[in-house]
PDB file of C-alpha atoms and ligand atoms in Angstrom:
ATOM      1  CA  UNK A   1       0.000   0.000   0.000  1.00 44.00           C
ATOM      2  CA  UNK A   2       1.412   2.999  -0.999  1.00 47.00           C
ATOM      3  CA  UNK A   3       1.832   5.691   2.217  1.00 47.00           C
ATOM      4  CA  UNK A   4       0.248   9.001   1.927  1.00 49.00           C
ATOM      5  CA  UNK A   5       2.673  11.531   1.087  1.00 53.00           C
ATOM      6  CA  UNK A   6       1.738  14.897   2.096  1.00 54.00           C
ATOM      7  CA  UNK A   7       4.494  17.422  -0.283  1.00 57.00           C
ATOM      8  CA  UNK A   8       2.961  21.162   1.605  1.00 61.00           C
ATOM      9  CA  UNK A   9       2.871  22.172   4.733  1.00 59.00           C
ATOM     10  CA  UNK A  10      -0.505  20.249   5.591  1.00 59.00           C
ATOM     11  CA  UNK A  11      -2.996  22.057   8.527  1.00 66.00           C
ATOM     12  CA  UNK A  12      -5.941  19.544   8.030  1.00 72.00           C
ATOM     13  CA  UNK A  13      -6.348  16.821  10.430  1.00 80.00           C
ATOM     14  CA  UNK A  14      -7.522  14.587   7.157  1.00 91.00           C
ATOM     15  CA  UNK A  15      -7.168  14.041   3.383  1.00 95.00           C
ATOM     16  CA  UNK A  16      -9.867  15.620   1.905  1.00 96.00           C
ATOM     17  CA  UNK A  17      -9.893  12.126  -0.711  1.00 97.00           C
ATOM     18  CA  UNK A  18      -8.703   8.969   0.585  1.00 97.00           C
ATOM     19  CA  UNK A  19      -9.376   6.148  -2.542  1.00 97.00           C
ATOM     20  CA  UNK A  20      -8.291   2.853  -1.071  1.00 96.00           C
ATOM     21  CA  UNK A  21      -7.509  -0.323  -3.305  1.00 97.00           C
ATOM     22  CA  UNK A  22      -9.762   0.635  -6.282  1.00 97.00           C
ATOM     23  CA  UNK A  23     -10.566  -1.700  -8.967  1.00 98.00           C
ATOM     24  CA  UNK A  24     -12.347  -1.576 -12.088  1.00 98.00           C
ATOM     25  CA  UNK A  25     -12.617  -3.981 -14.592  1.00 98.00           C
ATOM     26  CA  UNK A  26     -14.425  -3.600 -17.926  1.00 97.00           C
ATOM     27  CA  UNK A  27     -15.629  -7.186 -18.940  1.00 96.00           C
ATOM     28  CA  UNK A  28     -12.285  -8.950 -19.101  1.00 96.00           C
ATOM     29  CA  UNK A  29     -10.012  -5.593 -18.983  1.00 97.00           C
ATOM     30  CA  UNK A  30      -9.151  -4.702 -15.570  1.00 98.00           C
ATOM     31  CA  UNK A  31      -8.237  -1.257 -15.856  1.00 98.00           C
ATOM     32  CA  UNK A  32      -7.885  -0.152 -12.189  1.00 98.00           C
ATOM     33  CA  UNK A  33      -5.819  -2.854 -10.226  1.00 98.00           C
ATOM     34  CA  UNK A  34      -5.818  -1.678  -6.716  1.00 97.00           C
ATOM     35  CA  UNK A  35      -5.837   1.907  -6.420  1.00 98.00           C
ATOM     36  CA  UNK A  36      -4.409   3.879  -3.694  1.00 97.00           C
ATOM     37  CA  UNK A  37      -4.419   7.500  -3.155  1.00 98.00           C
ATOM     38  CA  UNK A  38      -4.807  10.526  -0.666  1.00 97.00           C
ATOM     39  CA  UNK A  39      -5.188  14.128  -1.556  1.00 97.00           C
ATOM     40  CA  UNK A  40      -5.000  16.865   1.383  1.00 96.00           C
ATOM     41  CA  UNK A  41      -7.005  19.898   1.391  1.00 96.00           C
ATOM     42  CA  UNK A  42      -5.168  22.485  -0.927  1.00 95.00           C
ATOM     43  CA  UNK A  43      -3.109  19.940  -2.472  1.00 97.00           C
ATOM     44  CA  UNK A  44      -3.107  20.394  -6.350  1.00 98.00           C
ATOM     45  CA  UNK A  45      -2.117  16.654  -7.898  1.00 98.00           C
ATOM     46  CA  UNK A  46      -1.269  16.142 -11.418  1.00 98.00           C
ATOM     47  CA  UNK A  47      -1.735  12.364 -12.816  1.00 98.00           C
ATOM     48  CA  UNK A  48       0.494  11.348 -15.700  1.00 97.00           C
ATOM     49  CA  UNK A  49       0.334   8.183 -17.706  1.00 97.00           C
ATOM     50  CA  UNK A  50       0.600   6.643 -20.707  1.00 96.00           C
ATOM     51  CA  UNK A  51      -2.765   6.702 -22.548  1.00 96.00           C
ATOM     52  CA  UNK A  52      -4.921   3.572 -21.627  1.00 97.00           C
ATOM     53  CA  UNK A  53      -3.441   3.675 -18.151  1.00 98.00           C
ATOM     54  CA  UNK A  54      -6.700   3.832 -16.254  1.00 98.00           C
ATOM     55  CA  UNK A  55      -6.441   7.812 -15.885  1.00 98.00           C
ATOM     56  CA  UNK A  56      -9.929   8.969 -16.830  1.00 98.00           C
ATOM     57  CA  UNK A  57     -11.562   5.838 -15.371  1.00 98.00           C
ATOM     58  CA  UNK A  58      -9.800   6.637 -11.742  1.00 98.00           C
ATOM     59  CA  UNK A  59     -11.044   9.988 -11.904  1.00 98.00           C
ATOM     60  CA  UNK A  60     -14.773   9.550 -12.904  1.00 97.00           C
ATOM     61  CA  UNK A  61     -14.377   6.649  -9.864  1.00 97.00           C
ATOM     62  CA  UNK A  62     -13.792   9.591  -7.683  1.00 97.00           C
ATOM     63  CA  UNK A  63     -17.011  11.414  -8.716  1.00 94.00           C
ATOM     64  CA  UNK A  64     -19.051   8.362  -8.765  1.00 94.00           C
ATOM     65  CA  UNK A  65     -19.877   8.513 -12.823  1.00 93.00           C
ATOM     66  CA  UNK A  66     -18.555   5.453 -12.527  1.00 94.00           C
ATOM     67  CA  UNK A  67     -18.977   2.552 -10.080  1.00 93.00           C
ATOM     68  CA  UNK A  68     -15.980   0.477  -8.982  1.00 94.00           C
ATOM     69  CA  UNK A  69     -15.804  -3.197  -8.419  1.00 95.00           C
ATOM     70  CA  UNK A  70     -13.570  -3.275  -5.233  1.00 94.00           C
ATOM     71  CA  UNK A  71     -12.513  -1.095  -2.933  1.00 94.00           C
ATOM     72  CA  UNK A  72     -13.595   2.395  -1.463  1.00 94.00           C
ATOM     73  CA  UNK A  73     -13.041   6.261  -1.608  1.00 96.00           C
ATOM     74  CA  UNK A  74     -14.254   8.915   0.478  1.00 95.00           C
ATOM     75  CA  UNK A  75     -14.507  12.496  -0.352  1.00 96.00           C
ATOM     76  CA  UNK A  76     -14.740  15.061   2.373  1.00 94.00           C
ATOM     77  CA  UNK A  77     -15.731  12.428   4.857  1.00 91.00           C
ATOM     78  CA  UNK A  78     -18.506  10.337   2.904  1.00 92.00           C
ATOM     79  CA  UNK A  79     -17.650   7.093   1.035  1.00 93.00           C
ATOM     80  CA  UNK A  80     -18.895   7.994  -2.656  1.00 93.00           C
ATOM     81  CA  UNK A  81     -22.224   6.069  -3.707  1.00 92.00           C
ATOM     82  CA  UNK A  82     -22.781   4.129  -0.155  1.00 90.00           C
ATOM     83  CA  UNK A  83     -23.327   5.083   3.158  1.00 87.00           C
ATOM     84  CA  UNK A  84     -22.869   3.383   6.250  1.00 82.00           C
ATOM     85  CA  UNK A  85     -26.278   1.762   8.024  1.00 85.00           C
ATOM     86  CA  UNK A  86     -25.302   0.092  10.942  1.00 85.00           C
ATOM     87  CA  UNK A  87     -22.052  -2.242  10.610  1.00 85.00           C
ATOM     88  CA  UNK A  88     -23.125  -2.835   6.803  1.00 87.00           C
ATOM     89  CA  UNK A  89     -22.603  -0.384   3.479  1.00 84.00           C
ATOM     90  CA  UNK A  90     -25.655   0.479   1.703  1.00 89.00           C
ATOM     91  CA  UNK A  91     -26.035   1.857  -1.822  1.00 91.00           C
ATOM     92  CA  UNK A  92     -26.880   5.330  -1.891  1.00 93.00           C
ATOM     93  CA  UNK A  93     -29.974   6.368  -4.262  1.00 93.00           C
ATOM     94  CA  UNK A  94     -29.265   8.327  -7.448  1.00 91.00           C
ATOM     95  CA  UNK A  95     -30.513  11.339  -5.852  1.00 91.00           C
ATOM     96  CA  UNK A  96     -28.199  10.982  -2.978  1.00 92.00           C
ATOM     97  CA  UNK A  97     -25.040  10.166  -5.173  1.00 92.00           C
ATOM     98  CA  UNK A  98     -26.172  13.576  -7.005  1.00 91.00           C
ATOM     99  CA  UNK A  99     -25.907  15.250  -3.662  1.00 91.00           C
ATOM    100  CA  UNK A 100     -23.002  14.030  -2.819  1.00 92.00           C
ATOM    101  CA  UNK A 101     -21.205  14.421  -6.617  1.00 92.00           C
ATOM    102  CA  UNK A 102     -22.419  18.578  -6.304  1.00 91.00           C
ATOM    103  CA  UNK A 103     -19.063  19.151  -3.874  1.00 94.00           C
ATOM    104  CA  UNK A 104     -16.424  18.187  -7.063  1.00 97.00           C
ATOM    105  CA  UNK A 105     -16.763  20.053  -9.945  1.00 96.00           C
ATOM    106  CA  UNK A 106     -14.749  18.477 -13.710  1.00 97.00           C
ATOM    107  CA  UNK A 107     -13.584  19.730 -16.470  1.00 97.00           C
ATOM    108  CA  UNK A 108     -13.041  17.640 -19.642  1.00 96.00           C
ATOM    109  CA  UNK A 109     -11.326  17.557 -22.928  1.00 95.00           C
ATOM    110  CA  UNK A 110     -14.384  18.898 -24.449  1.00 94.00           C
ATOM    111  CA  UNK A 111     -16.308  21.760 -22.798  1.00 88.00           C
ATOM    112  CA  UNK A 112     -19.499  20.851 -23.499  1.00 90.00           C
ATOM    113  CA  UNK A 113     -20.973  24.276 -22.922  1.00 97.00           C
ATOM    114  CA  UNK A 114     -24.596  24.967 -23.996  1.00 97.00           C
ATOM    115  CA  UNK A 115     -24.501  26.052 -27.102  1.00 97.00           C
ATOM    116  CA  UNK A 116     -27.875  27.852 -26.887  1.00 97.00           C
ATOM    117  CA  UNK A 117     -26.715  30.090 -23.480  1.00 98.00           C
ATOM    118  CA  UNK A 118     -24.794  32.839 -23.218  1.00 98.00           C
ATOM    119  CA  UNK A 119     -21.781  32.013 -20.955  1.00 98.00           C
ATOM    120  CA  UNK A 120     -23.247  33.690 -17.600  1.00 98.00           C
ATOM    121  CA  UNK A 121     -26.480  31.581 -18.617  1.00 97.00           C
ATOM    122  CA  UNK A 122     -24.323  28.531 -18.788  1.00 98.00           C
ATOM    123  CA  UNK A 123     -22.496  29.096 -15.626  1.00 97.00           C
ATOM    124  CA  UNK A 124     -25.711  29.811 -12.923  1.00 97.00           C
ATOM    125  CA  UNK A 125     -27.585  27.088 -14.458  1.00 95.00           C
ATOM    126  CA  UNK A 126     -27.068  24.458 -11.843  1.00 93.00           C
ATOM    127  CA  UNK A 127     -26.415  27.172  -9.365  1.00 93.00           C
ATOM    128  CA  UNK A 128     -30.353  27.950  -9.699  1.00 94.00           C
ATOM    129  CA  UNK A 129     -31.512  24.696 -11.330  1.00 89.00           C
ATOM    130  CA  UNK A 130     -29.706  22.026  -8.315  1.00 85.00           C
ATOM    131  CA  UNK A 131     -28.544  24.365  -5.497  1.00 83.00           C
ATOM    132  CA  UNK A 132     -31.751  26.869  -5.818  1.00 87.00           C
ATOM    133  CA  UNK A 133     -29.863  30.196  -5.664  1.00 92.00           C
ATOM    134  CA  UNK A 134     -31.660  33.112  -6.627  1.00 95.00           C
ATOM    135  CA  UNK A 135     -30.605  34.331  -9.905  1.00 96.00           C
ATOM    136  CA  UNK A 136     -28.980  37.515  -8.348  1.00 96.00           C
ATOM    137  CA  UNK A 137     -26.822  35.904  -5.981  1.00 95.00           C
ATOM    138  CA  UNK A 138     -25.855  33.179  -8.258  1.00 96.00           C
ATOM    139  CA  UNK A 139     -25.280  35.867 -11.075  1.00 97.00           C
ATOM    140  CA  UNK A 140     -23.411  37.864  -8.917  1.00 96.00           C
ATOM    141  CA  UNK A 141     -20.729  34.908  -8.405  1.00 96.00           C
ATOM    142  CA  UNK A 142     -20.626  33.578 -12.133  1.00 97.00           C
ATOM    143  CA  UNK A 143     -19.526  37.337 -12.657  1.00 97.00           C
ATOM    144  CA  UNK A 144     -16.859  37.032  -9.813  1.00 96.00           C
ATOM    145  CA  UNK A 145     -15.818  33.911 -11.228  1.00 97.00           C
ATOM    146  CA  UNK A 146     -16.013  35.305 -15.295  1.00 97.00           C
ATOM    147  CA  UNK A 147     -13.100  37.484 -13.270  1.00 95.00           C
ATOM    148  CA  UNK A 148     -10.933  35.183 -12.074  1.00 94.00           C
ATOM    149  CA  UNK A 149     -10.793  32.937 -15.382  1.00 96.00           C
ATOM    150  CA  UNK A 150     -10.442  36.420 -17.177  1.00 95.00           C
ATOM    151  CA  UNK A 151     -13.477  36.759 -19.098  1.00 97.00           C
ATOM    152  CA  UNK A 152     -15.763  39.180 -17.712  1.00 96.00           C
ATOM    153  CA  UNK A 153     -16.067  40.667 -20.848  1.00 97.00           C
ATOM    154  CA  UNK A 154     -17.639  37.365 -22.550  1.00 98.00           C
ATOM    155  CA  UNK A 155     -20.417  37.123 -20.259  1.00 98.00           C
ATOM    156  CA  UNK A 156     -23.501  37.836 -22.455  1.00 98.00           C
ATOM    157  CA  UNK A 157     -21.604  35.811 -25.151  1.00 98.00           C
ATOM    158  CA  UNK A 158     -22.777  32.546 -26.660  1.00 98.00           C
ATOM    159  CA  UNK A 159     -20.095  29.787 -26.799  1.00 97.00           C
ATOM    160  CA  UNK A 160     -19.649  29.586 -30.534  1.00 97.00           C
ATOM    161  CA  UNK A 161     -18.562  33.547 -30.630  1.00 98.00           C
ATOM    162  CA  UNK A 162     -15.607  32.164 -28.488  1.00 97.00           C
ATOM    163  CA  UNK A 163     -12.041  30.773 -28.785  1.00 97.00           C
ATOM    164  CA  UNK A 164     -11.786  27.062 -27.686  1.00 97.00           C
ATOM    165  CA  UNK A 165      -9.137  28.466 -24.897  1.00 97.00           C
ATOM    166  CA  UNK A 166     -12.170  30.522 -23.375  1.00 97.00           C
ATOM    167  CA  UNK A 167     -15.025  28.294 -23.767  1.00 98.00           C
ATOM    168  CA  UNK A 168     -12.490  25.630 -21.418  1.00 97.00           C
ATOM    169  CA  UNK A 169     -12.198  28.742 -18.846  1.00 98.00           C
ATOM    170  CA  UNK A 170     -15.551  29.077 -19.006  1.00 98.00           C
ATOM    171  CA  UNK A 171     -16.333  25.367 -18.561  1.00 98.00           C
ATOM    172  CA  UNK A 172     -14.062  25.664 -15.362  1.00 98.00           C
ATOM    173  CA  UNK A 173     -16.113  29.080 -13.993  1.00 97.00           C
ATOM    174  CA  UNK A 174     -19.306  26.869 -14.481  1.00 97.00           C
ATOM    175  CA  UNK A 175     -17.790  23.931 -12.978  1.00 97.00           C
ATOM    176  CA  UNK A 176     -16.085  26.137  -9.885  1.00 97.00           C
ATOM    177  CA  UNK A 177     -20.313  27.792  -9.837  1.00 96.00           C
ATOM    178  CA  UNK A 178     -21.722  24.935  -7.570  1.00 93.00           C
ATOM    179  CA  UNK A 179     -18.542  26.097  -4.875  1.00 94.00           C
ATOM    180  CA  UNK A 180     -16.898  22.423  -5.001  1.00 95.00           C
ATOM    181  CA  UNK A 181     -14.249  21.363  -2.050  1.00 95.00           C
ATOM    182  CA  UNK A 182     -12.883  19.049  -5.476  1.00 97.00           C
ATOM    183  CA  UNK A 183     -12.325  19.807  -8.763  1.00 98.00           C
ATOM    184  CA  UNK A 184     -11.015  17.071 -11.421  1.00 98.00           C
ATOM    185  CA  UNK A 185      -9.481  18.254 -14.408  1.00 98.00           C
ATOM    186  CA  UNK A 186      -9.337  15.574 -17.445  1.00 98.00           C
ATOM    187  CA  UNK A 187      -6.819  16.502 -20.023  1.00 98.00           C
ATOM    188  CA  UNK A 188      -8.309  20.163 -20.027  1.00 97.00           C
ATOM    189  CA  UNK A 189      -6.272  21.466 -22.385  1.00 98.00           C
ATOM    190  CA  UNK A 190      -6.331  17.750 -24.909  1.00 96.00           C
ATOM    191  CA  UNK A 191      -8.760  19.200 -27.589  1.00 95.00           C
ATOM    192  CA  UNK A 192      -7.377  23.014 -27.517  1.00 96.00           C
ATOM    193  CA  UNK A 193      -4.724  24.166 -30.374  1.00 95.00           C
ATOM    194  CA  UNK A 194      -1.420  24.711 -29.198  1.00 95.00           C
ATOM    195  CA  UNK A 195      -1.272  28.117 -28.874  1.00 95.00           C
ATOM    196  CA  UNK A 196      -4.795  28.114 -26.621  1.00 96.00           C
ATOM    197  CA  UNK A 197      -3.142  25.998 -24.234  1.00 97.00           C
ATOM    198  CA  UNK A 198      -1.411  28.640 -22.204  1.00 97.00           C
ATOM    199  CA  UNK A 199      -4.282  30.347 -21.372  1.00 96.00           C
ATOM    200  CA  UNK A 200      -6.445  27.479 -19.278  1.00 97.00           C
ATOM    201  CA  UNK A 201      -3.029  26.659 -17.476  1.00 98.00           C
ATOM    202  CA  UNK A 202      -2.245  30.063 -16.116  1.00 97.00           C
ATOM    203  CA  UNK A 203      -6.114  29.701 -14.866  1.00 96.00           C
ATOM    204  CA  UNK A 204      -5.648  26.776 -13.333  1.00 97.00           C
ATOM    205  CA  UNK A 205      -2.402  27.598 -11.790  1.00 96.00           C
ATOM    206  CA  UNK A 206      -4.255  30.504 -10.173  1.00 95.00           C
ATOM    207  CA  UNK A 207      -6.762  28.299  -8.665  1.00 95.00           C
ATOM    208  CA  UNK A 208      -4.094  25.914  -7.545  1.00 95.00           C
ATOM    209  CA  UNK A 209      -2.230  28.776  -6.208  1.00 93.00           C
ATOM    210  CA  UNK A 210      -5.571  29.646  -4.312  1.00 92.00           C
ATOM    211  CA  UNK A 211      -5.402  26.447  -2.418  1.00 93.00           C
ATOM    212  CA  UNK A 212      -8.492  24.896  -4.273  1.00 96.00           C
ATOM    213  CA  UNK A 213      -7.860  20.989  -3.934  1.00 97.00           C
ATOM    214  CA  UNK A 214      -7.654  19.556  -7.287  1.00 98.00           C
ATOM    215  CA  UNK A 215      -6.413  16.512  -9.475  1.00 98.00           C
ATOM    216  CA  UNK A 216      -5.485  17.221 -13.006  1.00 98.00           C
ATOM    217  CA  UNK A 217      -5.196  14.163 -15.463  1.00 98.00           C
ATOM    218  CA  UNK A 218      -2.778  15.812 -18.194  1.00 97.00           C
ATOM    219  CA  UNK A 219       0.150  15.684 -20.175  1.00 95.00           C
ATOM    220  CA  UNK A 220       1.735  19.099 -19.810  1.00 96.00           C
ATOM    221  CA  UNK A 221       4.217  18.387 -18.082  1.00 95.00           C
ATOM    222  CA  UNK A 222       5.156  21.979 -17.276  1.00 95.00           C
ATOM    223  CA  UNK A 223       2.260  22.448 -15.626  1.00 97.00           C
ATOM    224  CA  UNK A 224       3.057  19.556 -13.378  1.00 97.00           C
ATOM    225  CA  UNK A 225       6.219  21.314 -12.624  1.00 96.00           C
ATOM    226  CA  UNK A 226       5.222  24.598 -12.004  1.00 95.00           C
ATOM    227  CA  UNK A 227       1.834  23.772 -10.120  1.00 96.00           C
ATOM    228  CA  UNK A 228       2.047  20.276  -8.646  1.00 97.00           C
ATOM    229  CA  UNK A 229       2.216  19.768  -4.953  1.00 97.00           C
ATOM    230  CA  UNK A 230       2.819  15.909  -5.935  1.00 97.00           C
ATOM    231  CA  UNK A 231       2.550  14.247  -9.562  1.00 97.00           C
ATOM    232  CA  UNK A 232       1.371  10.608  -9.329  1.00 98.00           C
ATOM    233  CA  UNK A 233       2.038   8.345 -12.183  1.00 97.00           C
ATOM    234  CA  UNK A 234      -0.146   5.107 -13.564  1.00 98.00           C
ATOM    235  CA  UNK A 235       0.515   3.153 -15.309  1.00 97.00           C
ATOM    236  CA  UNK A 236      -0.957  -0.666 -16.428  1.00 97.00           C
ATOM    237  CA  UNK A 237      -4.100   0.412 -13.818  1.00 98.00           C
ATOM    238  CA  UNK A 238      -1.646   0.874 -10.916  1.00 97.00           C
ATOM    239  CA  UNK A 239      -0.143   4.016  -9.398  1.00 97.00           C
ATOM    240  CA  UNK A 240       3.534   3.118 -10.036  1.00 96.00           C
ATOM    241  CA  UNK A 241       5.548   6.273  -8.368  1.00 96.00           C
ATOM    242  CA  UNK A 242       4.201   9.333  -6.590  1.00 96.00           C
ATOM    243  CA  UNK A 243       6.002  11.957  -5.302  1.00 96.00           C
ATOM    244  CA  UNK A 244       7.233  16.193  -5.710  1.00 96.00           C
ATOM    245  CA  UNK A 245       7.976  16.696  -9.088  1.00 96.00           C
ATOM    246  CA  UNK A 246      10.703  17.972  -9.105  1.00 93.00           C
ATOM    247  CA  UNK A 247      11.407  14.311  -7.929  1.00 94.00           C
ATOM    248  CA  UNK A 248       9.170  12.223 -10.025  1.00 94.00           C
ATOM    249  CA  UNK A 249       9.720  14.527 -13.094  1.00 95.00           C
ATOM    250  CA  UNK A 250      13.529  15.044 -12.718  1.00 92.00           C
ATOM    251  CA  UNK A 251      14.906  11.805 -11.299  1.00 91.00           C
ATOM    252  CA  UNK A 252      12.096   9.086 -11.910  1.00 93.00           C
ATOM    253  CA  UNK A 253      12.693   5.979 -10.193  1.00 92.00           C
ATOM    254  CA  UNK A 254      10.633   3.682 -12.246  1.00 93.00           C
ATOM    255  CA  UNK A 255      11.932   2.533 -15.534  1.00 93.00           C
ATOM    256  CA  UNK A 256       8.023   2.820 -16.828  1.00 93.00           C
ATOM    257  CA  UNK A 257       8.399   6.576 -15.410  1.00 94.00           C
ATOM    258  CA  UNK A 258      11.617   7.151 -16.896  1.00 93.00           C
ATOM    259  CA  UNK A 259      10.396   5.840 -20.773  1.00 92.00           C
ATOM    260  CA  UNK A 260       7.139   7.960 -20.267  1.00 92.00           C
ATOM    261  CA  UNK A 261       8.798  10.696 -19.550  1.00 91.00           C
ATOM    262  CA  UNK A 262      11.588  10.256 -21.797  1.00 87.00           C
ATOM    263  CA  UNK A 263       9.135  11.361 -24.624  1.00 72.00           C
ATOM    264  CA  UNK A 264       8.704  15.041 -23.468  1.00 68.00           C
ATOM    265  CA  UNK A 265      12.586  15.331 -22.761  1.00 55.00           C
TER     266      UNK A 265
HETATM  267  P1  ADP B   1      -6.618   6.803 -19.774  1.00 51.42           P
HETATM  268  O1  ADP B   1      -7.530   7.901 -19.343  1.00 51.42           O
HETATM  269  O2  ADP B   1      -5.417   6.639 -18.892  1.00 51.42           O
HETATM  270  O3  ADP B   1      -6.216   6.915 -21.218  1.00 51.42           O
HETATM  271  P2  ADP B   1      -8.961   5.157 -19.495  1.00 51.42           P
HETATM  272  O4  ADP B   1      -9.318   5.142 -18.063  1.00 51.42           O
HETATM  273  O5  ADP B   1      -9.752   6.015 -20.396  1.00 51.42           O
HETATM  274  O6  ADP B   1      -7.400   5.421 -19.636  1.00 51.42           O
HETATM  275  O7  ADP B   1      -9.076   3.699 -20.088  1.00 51.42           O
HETATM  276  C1  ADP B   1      -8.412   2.588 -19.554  1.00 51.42           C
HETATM  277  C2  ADP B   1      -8.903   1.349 -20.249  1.00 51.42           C
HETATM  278  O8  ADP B   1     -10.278   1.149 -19.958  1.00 51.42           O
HETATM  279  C3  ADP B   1      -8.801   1.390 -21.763  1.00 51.42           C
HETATM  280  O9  ADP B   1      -8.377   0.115 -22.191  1.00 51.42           O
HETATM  281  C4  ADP B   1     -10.205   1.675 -22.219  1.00 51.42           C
HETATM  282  O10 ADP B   1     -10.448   1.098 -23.468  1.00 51.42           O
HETATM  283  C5  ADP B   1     -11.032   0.988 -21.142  1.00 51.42           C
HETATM  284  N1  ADP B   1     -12.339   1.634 -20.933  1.00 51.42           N
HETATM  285  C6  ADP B   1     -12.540   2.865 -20.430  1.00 51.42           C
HETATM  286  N2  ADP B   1     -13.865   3.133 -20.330  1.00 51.42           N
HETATM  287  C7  ADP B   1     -14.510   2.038 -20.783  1.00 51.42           C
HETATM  288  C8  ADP B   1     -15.888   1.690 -20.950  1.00 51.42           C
HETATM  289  N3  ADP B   1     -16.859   2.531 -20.586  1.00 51.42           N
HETATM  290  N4  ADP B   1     -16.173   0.468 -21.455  1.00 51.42           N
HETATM  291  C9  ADP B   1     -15.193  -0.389 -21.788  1.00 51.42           C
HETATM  292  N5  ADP B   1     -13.880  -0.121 -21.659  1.00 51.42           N
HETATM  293  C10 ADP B   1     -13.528   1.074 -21.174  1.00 51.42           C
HETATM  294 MG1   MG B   2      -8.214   9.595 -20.336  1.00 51.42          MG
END
């Protein structure tokens, strides 16, 4: 089992995630074998991997989207999809796992934005729709968040009038709208041309650098170095070496680490 390895200087008295031997198999293809991770409140963690590793599949574990076969993880103190009755685990109902999925937000490779909503529209949807803020108040914080990702400008735009770069930073101000203690970032930045790339980074480095907890699947591996507290890396469905990056990224001790990383050298 692999030890918890706090890289900041950690106040809380508990990971804010603690996944614990996760597997996942689909049919015959076991993609997670045994899964063990921790993430501390503030922590910013950056998963690398070959592609078919079991990335993606570990994250949407986290938020529930999808259901593992063994093992458990708890976010902010709750075991995702069961709770505990008695001695035994129960199965949560659908609208309890939606309850419980509203404190992570995640961004993907494609935004999926409404296409039919202007970008504030987009972002205090589920703000009024789920959490049943007024439309001021929940107006009045897409805004606030329009001006952290550095569109305030936009905000009466409609996603096609926009560059891919902004309709991902406004993906993560809708995604950051429903005030999440986790956000999971999968390959954010996957589907955006080159030069759009830089743009979604420096926003997430700001929220990193805001102490937001958050685990980013990618393969920039700048990023990692720059905003990491710890970069994990999977490989095969197992988490193979974890540590700072400027160990993990520099000096890898895992041949597998070494050869993955050996491309972006
Ligand atoms: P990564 O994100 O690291 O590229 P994934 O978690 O997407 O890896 O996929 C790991 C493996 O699981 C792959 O072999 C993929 O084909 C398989 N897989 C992922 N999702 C499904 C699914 N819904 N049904 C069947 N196989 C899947
Ligand atoms: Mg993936």
């Amino acid at each position: 089992m692999t030890a918890p390895i706090p890289t900041k200087a950690i106040t809380a008295a508990r990971p804010l995630v603690v996944a614990r031997n996760v597997h996942k198999s689909f049919g015959d293809n076991e993609v997670l074998k045994g899964i063990d991770l921790d993430v501390w409140p503030g922590e910013t963690v950056v998963v690398l991997g070959p592609s078919g590793s079991g990335k993606s599949t570990f994250l949407r574990c986290i938020n529930h989207l999808e259901a593992m076969d063994r093992g458990s993880i708890m976010v902010g103190g709750e075991q995702m999809g069961y709770q505990l009755r008695g001695r035994r685990l129960q199965k949560l109902s659908s609208r309890a796992i939606a309850r419980q999925r509203q404190q992570i937000g995640m961004v993907f490779q494609q935004f999926n934005l409404y296409p039919h909503l202007t970008v504030l529209q987009n972002i205090i949807e589920a703000p009024i729709g789920i959490h049943g803020e007024s439309r001021r108040e929940a107006e009045a914080y897409a805004l606030a968040l329009l001006q952290r990702v550095g569109l305030t400008e936009k905000a009466d735009a409609y996603p096609r009038q926009l560059s891919g770069g902004q309709q991902q930073r406004v993906a993560i101000a809708r995604a950051l709208a429903i005030k999440p203690k986790l956000m999971l970032f999968d390959e954010p930045t996957s589907a955006l041309d080159p030069e759009l790339v830089g743009e979604v980074l420096a926003a997430m480095r700001d929220l990193a650098d805001q102490g937001l907890t958050m685990i980013v699947v990618t393969h920039e591996i700048g990023f990692a170095k720059e905003a990491a507290d710890r970069v994990v890396f999977m490989d095969g469905g197992h988490i193979v070496e974890q540590g700072k990056p400027e160990d993990v990224l520099v000096n890898p001790a895992h041949p597998r680490t070494r050869a993955f990383l050996g491309r972006f050298i």
